[in-house]
Coordinates of C-alpha atoms in Angstrom, one line a residue:
M1 CA 57.0 -79.4 137.8
H2 CA 54.1 -81.8 138.7
F3 CA 50.8 -80.5 140.2
A4 CA 48.9 -83.8 140.3
G5 CA 46.9 -84.0 143.6
M6 CA 47.6 -80.4 144.6
T7 CA 45.0 -77.8 145.5
A8 CA 45.0 -74.5 143.8
A9 CA 46.5 -72.8 146.8
T10 CA 49.3 -75.4 147.1
R11 CA 50.1 -75.0 143.4
I12 CA 50.5 -71.2 143.8
V13 CA 52.7 -71.6 146.8
H14 CA 54.8 -74.2 145.0
C15 CA 55.2 -71.9 142.0
L16 CA 56.2 -69.0 144.2
K17 CA 58.8 -71.1 145.9
A18 CA 60.2 -72.4 142.6
E19 CA 60.2 -69.1 140.7
W20 CA 60.6 -66.5 143.4
R21 CA 63.7 -65.1 141.8
M22 CA 62.0 -64.6 138.5
I23 CA 59.0 -63.0 140.2
A24 CA 61.3 -60.7 142.2
L25 CA 63.1 -59.6 139.0
I26 CA 59.9 -58.8 137.2
F27 CA 58.6 -56.9 140.2
A28 CA 61.9 -55.0 140.4
I29 CA 61.6 -53.9 136.8
A30 CA 58.0 -52.7 137.3
L31 CA 58.9 -50.9 140.6
G32 CA 62.0 -49.2 139.0
A33 CA 59.8 -47.9 136.1
A34 CA 57.2 -46.6 138.6
L35 CA 59.9 -45.0 140.7
G36 CA 61.5 -43.3 137.7
F37 CA 58.2 -41.8 136.5
T38 CA 57.2 -40.7 140.0
L39 CA 60.5 -38.9 140.5
R40 CA 60.1 -37.2 137.1
A41 CA 56.6 -36.0 138.1
F42 CA 58.2 -34.1 140.9
D43 CA 60.9 -32.7 138.6
I44 CA 63.7 -34.4 140.5
H45 CA 65.3 -35.5 137.2
E46 CA 66.1 -31.9 136.3
N47 CA 69.2 -31.9 138.6
P48 CA 71.9 -34.3 137.2
R49 CA 73.2 -35.0 140.7
N50 CA 69.8 -36.4 141.7
V51 CA 69.8 -38.7 138.7
M52 CA 73.3 -39.9 139.6
Y53 CA 72.2 -40.6 143.2
V54 CA 69.2 -42.6 142.1
G55 CA 71.2 -44.7 139.6
F56 CA 74.2 -45.2 142.0
I57 CA 72.9 -48.5 143.5
G58 CA 72.2 -49.8 140.0
E59 CA 75.7 -48.8 138.8
V60 CA 77.3 -50.7 141.7
F61 CA 75.2 -53.8 140.8
L62 CA 76.3 -53.7 137.2
N63 CA 79.9 -53.3 138.2
M64 CA 79.5 -56.4 140.4
L65 CA 78.3 -58.3 137.4
K66 CA 81.0 -57.0 135.1
V67 CA 83.8 -57.8 137.4
V68 CA 83.1 -61.6 137.0
I69 CA 82.7 -61.6 133.2
L70 CA 86.4 -62.0 132.4
P71 CA 87.3 -64.9 134.8
L72 CA 83.9 -66.6 134.0
I73 CA 84.2 -66.5 130.2
V74 CA 87.9 -67.7 130.3
S75 CA 87.3 -70.5 132.8
S76 CA 84.0 -71.7 131.2
L77 CA 85.5 -71.9 127.7
I78 CA 88.7 -73.6 128.8
T79 CA 87.0 -76.0 131.2
G80 CA 84.4 -77.0 128.6
L81 CA 87.0 -77.6 125.8
A82 CA 89.5 -79.3 128.1
Q83 CA 86.9 -82.0 128.9
M84 CA 86.3 -82.9 125.2
E85 CA 88.4 -84.3 122.4
S86 CA 89.2 -81.8 119.7
Q87 CA 86.9 -83.7 117.3
T88 CA 84.0 -83.4 119.8
S89 CA 84.6 -79.7 120.4
G90 CA 84.9 -79.1 116.7
K91 CA 81.5 -80.8 116.1
I92 CA 79.8 -78.8 118.8
G93 CA 81.4 -75.5 117.8
L94 CA 80.5 -76.0 114.1
R95 CA 76.8 -76.6 114.9
A96 CA 76.8 -73.5 117.3
V97 CA 78.4 -71.2 114.8
A98 CA 76.2 -72.4 111.9
Y99 CA 73.1 -71.7 114.1
Y100 CA 74.4 -68.2 115.1
M101 CA 75.2 -67.2 111.6
S102 CA 71.9 -68.4 110.2
T103 CA 69.7 -66.7 112.7
T104 CA 71.7 -63.4 112.4
I105 CA 71.1 -63.4 108.6
L106 CA 67.4 -64.2 109.1
A107 CA 67.2 -61.3 111.6
V108 CA 68.7 -58.9 109.1
I109 CA 66.4 -60.0 106.3
L110 CA 63.4 -59.6 108.6
G111 CA 64.5 -56.1 109.6
I112 CA 65.0 -55.0 106.0
A113 CA 61.6 -56.3 105.0
L114 CA 59.8 -54.5 107.8
V115 CA 61.6 -51.1 107.4
S116 CA 61.0 -51.2 103.6
A117 CA 57.3 -51.9 104.1
I118 CA 56.6 -49.5 106.9
Q119 CA 59.0 -46.7 105.8
P120 CA 59.2 -45.0 109.2
G121 CA 61.7 -42.4 107.9
K122 CA 58.9 -40.9 105.7
I123 CA 56.6 -40.3 108.6
G124 CA 57.3 -37.3 110.8
K125 CA 55.5 -35.0 113.2
G126 CA 52.3 -33.7 111.6
G127 CA 53.0 -35.7 108.5
K128 CA 56.2 -33.7 107.7
P129 CA 59.5 -35.3 106.7
L130 CA 61.6 -36.2 109.7
T131 CA 64.4 -34.0 108.6
E132 CA 62.3 -31.0 109.5
D133 CA 61.9 -32.3 113.1
L134 CA 65.2 -33.9 113.9
E135 CA 68.3 -31.9 114.8
V136 CA 71.5 -33.3 113.2
P137 CA 74.2 -33.8 115.9
D138 CA 77.9 -33.3 115.6
A139 CA 79.8 -35.7 113.4
V140 CA 81.2 -38.8 114.9
E141 CA 84.8 -40.0 114.7
P142 CA 85.5 -40.9 111.0
A143 CA 86.3 -44.5 109.9
T144 CA 86.0 -46.4 106.7
T145 CA 84.3 -49.8 106.3
A146 CA 87.5 -51.5 105.5
D147 CA 89.2 -50.1 108.6
T148 CA 86.3 -51.4 110.8
F149 CA 86.6 -54.9 109.3
L150 CA 90.4 -54.9 109.7
D151 CA 90.0 -53.7 113.4
L152 CA 87.7 -56.7 114.0
I153 CA 90.3 -59.1 112.7
R154 CA 93.1 -57.3 114.6
N155 CA 91.1 -57.6 117.8
M156 CA 90.7 -61.4 117.3
F157 CA 94.5 -61.7 117.7
P158 CA 95.6 -59.2 120.4
P159 CA 99.3 -58.6 120.7
N160 CA 99.1 -58.7 124.5
I161 CA 96.5 -60.9 126.3
V162 CA 96.8 -58.8 129.5
Q163 CA 96.1 -55.6 127.6
A164 CA 93.1 -57.3 125.8
C165 CA 91.5 -57.5 129.3
T166 CA 91.1 -53.7 129.4
A167 CA 91.6 -52.3 125.8
Q168 CA 90.9 -52.9 122.2
Y169 CA 92.5 -51.5 119.0
R170 CA 90.9 -48.9 116.9
T171 CA 92.1 -47.3 113.6
V172 CA 92.4 -43.5 113.8
L173 CA 92.2 -41.4 110.6
K174 CA 93.6 -37.9 110.5
P175 CA 93.2 -35.4 107.6
P176 CA 96.4 -34.9 105.5
K177 CA 98.7 -32.0 106.4
E178 CA 97.7 -29.8 103.5
N179 CA 94.1 -29.8 104.8
V180 CA 95.1 -28.6 108.2
T181 CA 94.9 -24.9 108.9
E182 CA 98.4 -23.5 109.5
T183 CA 99.0 -22.0 112.9
F184 CA 99.5 -18.2 113.3
D185 CA 100.6 -15.8 115.9
L186 CA 97.4 -14.4 117.4
I187 CA 99.2 -12.0 119.7
A188 CA 101.0 -10.5 116.7
V189 CA 97.8 -10.1 114.8
M190 CA 96.1 -8.4 117.8
N191 CA 99.1 -6.0 118.2
S192 CA 99.1 -5.0 114.6
S193 CA 95.3 -4.3 114.8
T194 CA 95.5 -2.1 117.9
M195 CA 95.2 1.6 117.6
P196 CA 97.6 4.0 119.4
N197 CA 95.0 4.6 122.1
G198 CA 95.1 0.9 123.0
I199 CA 91.6 0.1 121.5
L200 CA 91.4 -2.9 119.2
N201 CA 90.3 -2.1 115.6
T202 CA 87.9 -5.0 115.0
T203 CA 87.6 -4.4 111.3
L204 CA 91.4 -4.5 110.9
F205 CA 91.6 -7.5 113.2
V206 CA 89.2 -9.5 111.0
E207 CA 91.1 -8.5 107.9
Q208 CA 94.4 -9.6 109.5
L209 CA 92.8 -12.9 110.4
Q210 CA 91.7 -13.5 106.9
L211 CA 95.1 -12.7 105.5
S212 CA 96.7 -15.1 108.0
G213 CA 94.5 -17.9 106.6
A214 CA 92.9 -18.5 110.0
F215 CA 89.5 -17.4 108.8
P216 CA 87.9 -17.8 105.4
M217 CA 87.7 -14.7 103.2
N218 CA 84.3 -12.9 103.1
A219 CA 83.0 -15.1 105.9
T220 CA 81.6 -14.2 109.2
V221 CA 81.2 -17.7 110.6
P222 CA 83.4 -20.8 110.5
P223 CA 82.6 -23.3 107.7
E224 CA 80.0 -26.0 108.4
K225 CA 81.2 -29.4 109.7
T226 CA 80.8 -32.2 107.2
V227 CA 81.3 -35.9 107.4
P228 CA 84.0 -37.1 104.9
T229 CA 83.1 -39.9 102.5
N230 CA 84.9 -43.2 102.2
E231 CA 86.7 -41.9 99.1
E232 CA 87.9 -38.8 101.0
L233 CA 88.9 -40.9 104.1
S234 CA 91.1 -43.2 101.9
S235 CA 93.6 -40.4 101.5
W236 CA 93.8 -39.5 105.2
I237 CA 96.7 -40.4 107.4
I238 CA 96.3 -43.8 109.0
G239 CA 97.1 -44.2 112.7
G240 CA 95.8 -46.3 115.6
K241 CA 95.2 -46.4 119.3
F242 CA 94.0 -48.7 122.1
V243 CA 90.7 -47.5 123.5
E244 CA 89.2 -48.4 126.8
G245 CA 87.0 -51.5 126.8
M246 CA 87.5 -55.3 127.1
N247 CA 88.6 -57.0 123.9
I248 CA 86.1 -59.8 124.4
L249 CA 86.6 -61.3 120.9
G250 CA 90.3 -61.7 121.4
I251 CA 89.9 -63.2 124.8
V252 CA 87.4 -65.7 123.5
I253 CA 89.7 -66.8 120.6
F254 CA 92.6 -67.2 123.0
A255 CA 90.6 -69.2 125.5
I256 CA 89.3 -71.5 122.7
V257 CA 92.8 -72.3 121.5
F258 CA 94.1 -72.7 125.1
G259 CA 91.3 -75.1 125.9
I260 CA 91.8 -77.2 122.8
V261 CA 95.6 -77.5 123.5
I262 CA 94.9 -78.6 127.1
S263 CA 92.6 -81.3 125.7
K264 CA 95.3 -82.5 123.4
S265 CA 98.0 -82.4 126.0
G266 CA 96.5 -85.2 128.2
E267 CA 98.0 -85.9 131.6
E268 CA 100.7 -83.3 131.3
A269 CA 98.1 -80.5 131.3
K270 CA 95.8 -82.1 133.9
P271 CA 96.8 -79.7 136.7
L272 CA 96.1 -76.7 134.5
A273 CA 92.7 -78.2 133.6
N274 CA 91.9 -78.7 137.3
F275 CA 92.9 -75.1 138.0
F276 CA 90.4 -73.7 135.5
L277 CA 87.8 -76.1 136.7
A278 CA 88.2 -74.9 140.3
L279 CA 88.1 -71.2 139.1
N280 CA 84.9 -71.9 137.2
V281 CA 83.2 -73.5 140.2
V282 CA 84.2 -70.5 142.4
M283 CA 83.1 -67.9 139.9
M284 CA 79.6 -69.5 139.6
K285 CA 79.3 -69.4 143.3
V286 CA 80.3 -65.7 143.3
V287 CA 77.7 -65.0 140.7
G288 CA 75.1 -66.8 143.0
L289 CA 76.0 -64.4 145.8
I290 CA 75.7 -61.3 143.5
M291 CA 72.3 -62.3 142.2
W292 CA 70.9 -61.9 145.7
F293 CA 71.2 -58.2 145.1
A294 CA 69.7 -58.3 141.6
P295 CA 66.2 -57.1 142.4
V296 CA 67.4 -54.0 144.3
G297 CA 70.1 -53.2 141.7
I298 CA 67.9 -53.7 138.7
C299 CA 65.2 -51.5 140.3
F300 CA 67.5 -48.5 140.5
V301 CA 69.1 -49.2 137.0
I302 CA 65.6 -48.9 135.4
A303 CA 64.7 -45.8 137.5
G304 CA 67.9 -44.1 136.7
Q305 CA 67.5 -44.7 132.9
I306 CA 64.0 -43.3 132.9
M307 CA 65.1 -40.2 134.7
K308 CA 67.8 -39.6 132.0
V309 CA 65.3 -39.2 129.2
D310 CA 64.9 -35.6 128.3
D311 CA 61.3 -35.5 126.8
F312 CA 59.2 -38.6 126.3
G313 CA 56.6 -36.7 124.3
E314 CA 59.1 -35.4 121.8
M315 CA 60.7 -38.8 121.6
I316 CA 57.5 -40.5 120.7
S317 CA 56.3 -37.9 118.2
Q318 CA 59.6 -37.9 116.3
L319 CA 60.7 -41.5 116.5
G320 CA 57.6 -43.4 117.3
M321 CA 57.3 -45.3 114.0
Y322 CA 61.0 -46.1 114.0
F323 CA 60.7 -47.5 117.5
L324 CA 57.6 -49.6 116.6
T325 CA 59.3 -50.9 113.5
V326 CA 62.3 -52.1 115.4
C327 CA 60.2 -53.6 118.2
A328 CA 58.0 -55.4 115.7
G329 CA 61.0 -57.0 114.2
L330 CA 62.5 -58.0 117.5
F331 CA 59.3 -59.5 118.8
I332 CA 58.6 -61.4 115.6
H333 CA 62.2 -62.8 115.6
G334 CA 62.3 -63.6 119.3
L335 CA 58.8 -65.0 119.7
I336 CA 58.1 -66.6 116.4
V337 CA 61.2 -67.2 114.3
L338 CA 63.5 -68.5 117.0
P339 CA 60.9 -70.7 118.7
L340 CA 59.9 -72.1 115.4
I341 CA 63.5 -73.0 114.6
F342 CA 63.8 -74.7 118.0
F343 CA 60.6 -76.7 117.4
I344 CA 61.8 -77.8 113.9
F345 CA 65.1 -79.2 115.2
T346 CA 63.9 -80.6 118.5
R347 CA 60.2 -81.3 118.2
R348 CA 59.7 -79.9 121.7
N349 CA 57.7 -77.0 123.0
P350 CA 60.0 -74.0 122.8
F351 CA 58.0 -71.9 125.3
T352 CA 58.3 -74.6 128.0
Y353 CA 62.0 -74.6 127.4
L354 CA 62.3 -70.7 127.4
S355 CA 60.4 -70.5 130.7
G356 CA 63.4 -72.1 132.4
A357 CA 65.5 -69.2 131.1
G358 CA 63.1 -66.4 132.0
R359 CA 65.3 -65.0 134.7
A360 CA 68.2 -64.7 132.2
I361 CA 66.1 -62.9 129.6
A362 CA 64.7 -60.5 132.3
T363 CA 68.2 -59.8 133.5
A364 CA 69.3 -59.1 129.9
F365 CA 66.5 -56.5 129.5
A366 CA 67.4 -54.9 132.8
T367 CA 71.2 -54.7 132.3
S368 CA 71.3 -54.3 128.5
S369 CA 74.5 -56.5 128.5
S370 CA 74.6 -60.0 127.2
T371 CA 78.0 -60.7 128.7
A372 CA 76.9 -59.4 132.1
T373 CA 73.9 -61.8 131.8
L374 CA 76.1 -64.8 130.9
P375 CA 76.5 -66.3 134.4
I376 CA 72.7 -66.1 135.0
T377 CA 72.1 -67.7 131.6
M378 CA 74.4 -70.6 132.4
E379 CA 72.8 -71.2 135.8
C380 CA 69.3 -71.2 134.3
L381 CA 70.1 -73.6 131.5
E382 CA 72.0 -76.1 133.6
K383 CA 69.7 -76.1 136.6
N384 CA 66.3 -75.5 135.1
N385 CA 66.6 -77.0 131.6
G386 CA 69.1 -79.7 132.3
V387 CA 71.6 -78.6 129.6
D388 CA 74.9 -80.5 129.7
P389 CA 77.5 -78.2 131.3
R390 CA 80.0 -79.2 128.6
I391 CA 77.6 -77.7 126.1
S392 CA 76.5 -74.6 128.0
R393 CA 80.0 -73.6 129.1
F394 CA 81.3 -73.8 125.6
V395 CA 78.4 -72.6 123.5
L396 CA 77.1 -69.7 125.7
P397 CA 80.3 -67.7 125.9
I398 CA 80.7 -67.9 122.1
G399 CA 77.0 -66.9 121.7
A400 CA 77.5 -63.9 124.1
T401 CA 80.3 -62.8 121.8
I402 CA 79.1 -63.4 118.2
N403 CA 75.4 -64.0 118.4
M404 CA 73.7 -60.6 118.1
D405 CA 70.4 -61.2 116.3
G406 CA 68.7 -58.3 117.9
T407 CA 71.6 -56.0 117.2
A408 CA 71.8 -57.1 113.5
L409 CA 68.1 -56.5 113.0
Y410 CA 68.3 -53.1 114.7
E411 CA 71.3 -52.0 112.6
A412 CA 69.6 -53.0 109.3
V413 CA 66.5 -51.1 110.2
A414 CA 68.4 -48.0 111.5
A415 CA 70.6 -47.8 108.3
I416 CA 67.6 -47.9 105.9
F417 CA 65.7 -45.5 108.3
V418 CA 68.5 -43.0 107.9
A419 CA 68.4 -43.4 104.1
Q420 CA 64.7 -42.6 104.2
I421 CA 65.3 -39.5 106.4
M422 CA 67.8 -38.3 103.8
D423 CA 65.4 -39.2 101.0
I424 CA 68.1 -41.4 99.4
P425 CA 66.7 -44.5 97.6
L426 CA 68.6 -47.7 98.1
G427 CA 68.9 -50.2 95.3
F428 CA 69.3 -53.9 95.6
G429 CA 73.1 -53.7 95.7
K430 CA 73.1 -51.3 98.6
I431 CA 70.4 -53.2 100.5
L432 CA 72.6 -56.3 100.0
A433 CA 75.6 -54.3 101.3
V434 CA 73.5 -53.4 104.4
S435 CA 72.7 -57.1 104.9
I436 CA 76.3 -58.2 104.8
T437 CA 77.7 -55.3 106.8
A438 CA 75.0 -55.5 109.5
T439 CA 75.7 -59.2 109.9
A440 CA 79.5 -58.6 110.2
A441 CA 79.0 -55.5 112.5
A442 CA 76.7 -57.5 114.8
I443 CA 79.4 -60.1 115.2
G444 CA 81.9 -57.5 116.0
A445 CA 79.7 -55.7 118.5
A446 CA 80.8 -56.2 122.1
G447 CA 78.1 -57.6 124.5
V448 CA 78.0 -54.3 126.4
P449 CA 75.4 -51.5 126.5
Q450 CA 74.9 -49.6 123.3
A451 CA 77.8 -51.3 121.5
G452 CA 75.4 -51.6 118.4
L453 CA 75.3 -47.8 118.2
V454 CA 79.1 -47.8 117.5
T455 CA 79.0 -50.5 114.8
L456 CA 76.0 -48.7 113.2
V457 CA 78.5 -46.1 111.8
M458 CA 80.2 -49.0 109.9
V459 CA 76.9 -50.0 108.3
L460 CA 76.1 -46.4 107.3
D461 CA 79.5 -45.9 105.8
A462 CA 79.2 -49.1 103.7
V463 CA 76.3 -47.6 101.8
G464 CA 77.5 -44.0 101.7
L465 CA 75.1 -42.6 104.3
S466 CA 76.0 -39.8 106.6
A467 CA 77.1 -40.9 110.1
E468 CA 75.8 -37.6 111.5
Y469 CA 72.3 -39.1 111.7
V470 CA 73.4 -41.7 114.2
G471 CA 72.6 -39.2 116.9
T472 CA 69.0 -38.9 115.8
I473 CA 68.1 -42.3 117.2
L474 CA 69.8 -41.8 120.6
A475 CA 66.5 -40.7 122.2
V476 CA 65.0 -44.2 121.9
D477 CA 68.2 -46.2 121.9
W478 CA 68.3 -46.7 125.6
L479 CA 65.1 -48.7 125.5
L480 CA 65.7 -50.5 122.2
D481 CA 69.1 -51.5 123.5
R482 CA 67.4 -53.4 126.4
I483 CA 64.9 -55.1 124.1
R484 CA 67.5 -56.2 121.5
T485 CA 69.8 -57.5 124.3
A486 CA 66.9 -59.7 125.6
V487 CA 66.5 -61.0 122.1
N488 CA 70.2 -61.7 121.8
V489 CA 70.2 -63.7 125.0
L490 CA 67.0 -65.5 123.9
G491 CA 68.9 -66.5 120.8
D492 CA 71.8 -67.8 122.9
V493 CA 69.3 -69.9 124.9
I494 CA 67.6 -71.4 121.9
G495 CA 70.9 -72.1 120.2
T496 CA 72.4 -73.8 123.2
G497 CA 69.2 -76.0 123.6
I498 CA 69.4 -77.1 119.9
V499 CA 73.1 -77.9 120.2
D500 CA 72.6 -79.8 123.5
I501 CA 69.7 -81.9 122.2
S502 CA 71.4 -82.6 118.9
C503 CA 74.6 -83.7 120.6
R504 CA 73.1 -85.7 123.5
S505 CA 73.3 -89.1 121.9
Y506 CA 76.9 -88.5 120.9
L507 CA 77.9 -87.3 124.3
A508 CA 75.9 -90.2 125.9
D509 CA 77.9 -92.7 123.8
L510 CA 81.1 -91.2 125.1
D511 CA 79.9 -91.4 128.7
A512 CA 78.7 -95.0 128.3
C513 CA 82.1 -96.0 126.8
A514 CA 83.8 -94.3 129.7
A515 CA 81.7 -96.1 132.2
E516 CA 82.3 -99.5 130.4
A517 CA 86.0 -98.8 130.4
A518 CA 85.9 -98.2 134.1
G519 CA 84.1 -101.5 134.7
G520 CA 80.6 -100.2 135.2
A521 CA 77.4 -101.1 133.5
V522 CA 76.9 -100.0 129.9
L523 CA 74.0 -97.5 129.4
P524 CA 73.3 -97.0 125.7
A525 CA 72.3 -93.5 124.6
E526 CA 68.7 -94.5 124.0
D527 CA 68.3 -95.8 127.6
V528 CA 69.9 -92.7 129.0
Y529 CA 68.0 -90.0 127.1
Y530 CA 64.7 -91.5 126.0
Q531 CA 63.8 -93.4 129.2
H532 CA 64.8 -90.4 131.4
V533 CA 67.9 -92.0 132.8
E534 CA 70.2 -89.0 133.6
V535 CA 74.0 -88.9 132.8
I536 CA 75.8 -86.2 134.7
Q537 CA 79.3 -85.1 133.7
T538 CA 81.2 -83.9 136.8
Y539 CA 84.4 -82.0 136.5
P540 CA 87.4 -83.7 137.8
P541 CA 88.7 -84.8 134.4
N542 CA 88.0 -88.3 133.3
H543 CA 85.2 -88.7 135.9
V544 CA 81.6 -89.6 135.1
T545 CA 78.5 -89.8 137.3
I546 CA 75.6 -91.7 136.0
N547 CA 72.2 -91.3 137.7
N548 CA 70.1 -94.3 136.7
P549 CA 66.8 -95.6 138.2
N550 CA 68.7 -97.9 140.6
G551 CA 70.7 -95.0 142.1
K552 CA 73.7 -92.8 141.4
V553 CA 76.9 -94.5 140.4
S554 CA 80.3 -92.9 139.8
Y555 CA 83.0 -94.1 137.5
S556 CA 86.6 -92.9 137.2
T557 CA 87.6 -93.7 133.6
I558 CA 90.9 -95.1 132.6
E559 CA 93.5 -92.5 131.8
T560 CA 93.6 -93.3 128.1
Q561 CA 89.9 -92.7 127.7
K562 CA 89.1 -89.1 126.9
L563 CA 85.6 -87.7 127.1

């Protein structure tokens, strides 16, 4: 954006015209927060139906975004891979995965360092331990660490691709039969305890229950619920079921293989490649229509979430230090570590680059879903930052699936926070286990709201901590989920930029060779990218458009020349 020769007023008008969507989104978030707190002040949030009414518009908007996720991810991945040779896609994919894994590990290390230094689990209300303040919720569904890992692998290879669009597999453990209380005839027990006048003899009734085994001897209340350990769970009966929720990891793996095979099949698969190209173009236009409703939808999403919080004062007094610890880690990782990595690899200003993706990051915060934000992220990077569509439509869907820096950091902090609450010291071995498990769990976490809360159980089990305490952080998770999702998307944006810049010369050479084969002028990579001569890859297969200082020239490459 050039401001030379413009007055201050003209510059402001120019900025408003260029960034009106971003400004509208920020205004919608602020307005939604103000609306939520105002309605709380009038006690409107006390009626659950009122909360539902306020959040209804936001719910509809989120559904509109979610409905395009599946066709957009599939068409983007297949289109991006079909346009490249397998060697090219392998090179790009390797760089993307290496970046995603490295930054996730860095996020976990940062989270562990912060929570170990601050020790938020030792600080409670009035200086008391947090265990005296927090109420332990009911136990969650039991699962071992091994089962969680195996479920992750199973979901990578779904038995039915149609079923993967709506469900994913989960191992279910049931206690062995000898631990299950035997059934008894309650009517017979009641009849045998009833006196001739028809009145129930309660003392005799309790004795009969005890003799039947339905109630423990010398007890007046049922035994306390406990969470079984990994050792105990290993002897439980193993079952499985498909639970509701898109198996995004399995769909991504399938789409990657499908796209690579199309690329290798050449002319025979050209009609199929054109079909997914057309689908991708249509889905991007549908997303553009949906985003016209974004400011209104996001406003009511935020308002509804604020109205759902039970007590802000209690939340801050009990979990304030935990909240600040996670936020500190997320801000350090998102605003210092990731931009520094971008600068080291590209020697460019990371914040100038990130400004082009501001709308995507704001949408991630509002929706708390990296997959729902994916279409906006693609649009921002391609239109504002000039990222090659072959890169963005391949790297971003993978990032939305496996790149969960914010989630990994959050899970590492939460696991050690729970250990501090329980006053259980963690040695180096267990901290290492937290690091490895948090990294793996973050990769397996779906890009949907509060998915990290589910995989946190896996991290706790890995180090023998009680999964009961997962519920203690629910009070602040709704807000932390939004912040860590924004960091996840910021990481996707940075990673895509690094891969794009590192592969530009390679892709430019391919484009120049294609143009030369078609009889056009040869434009070396250094001319294209260092003298601001733009090469645009359009998407009929084997078609290149080169935008040089003398004008735009299109080339249709020879059939044997693959890009």
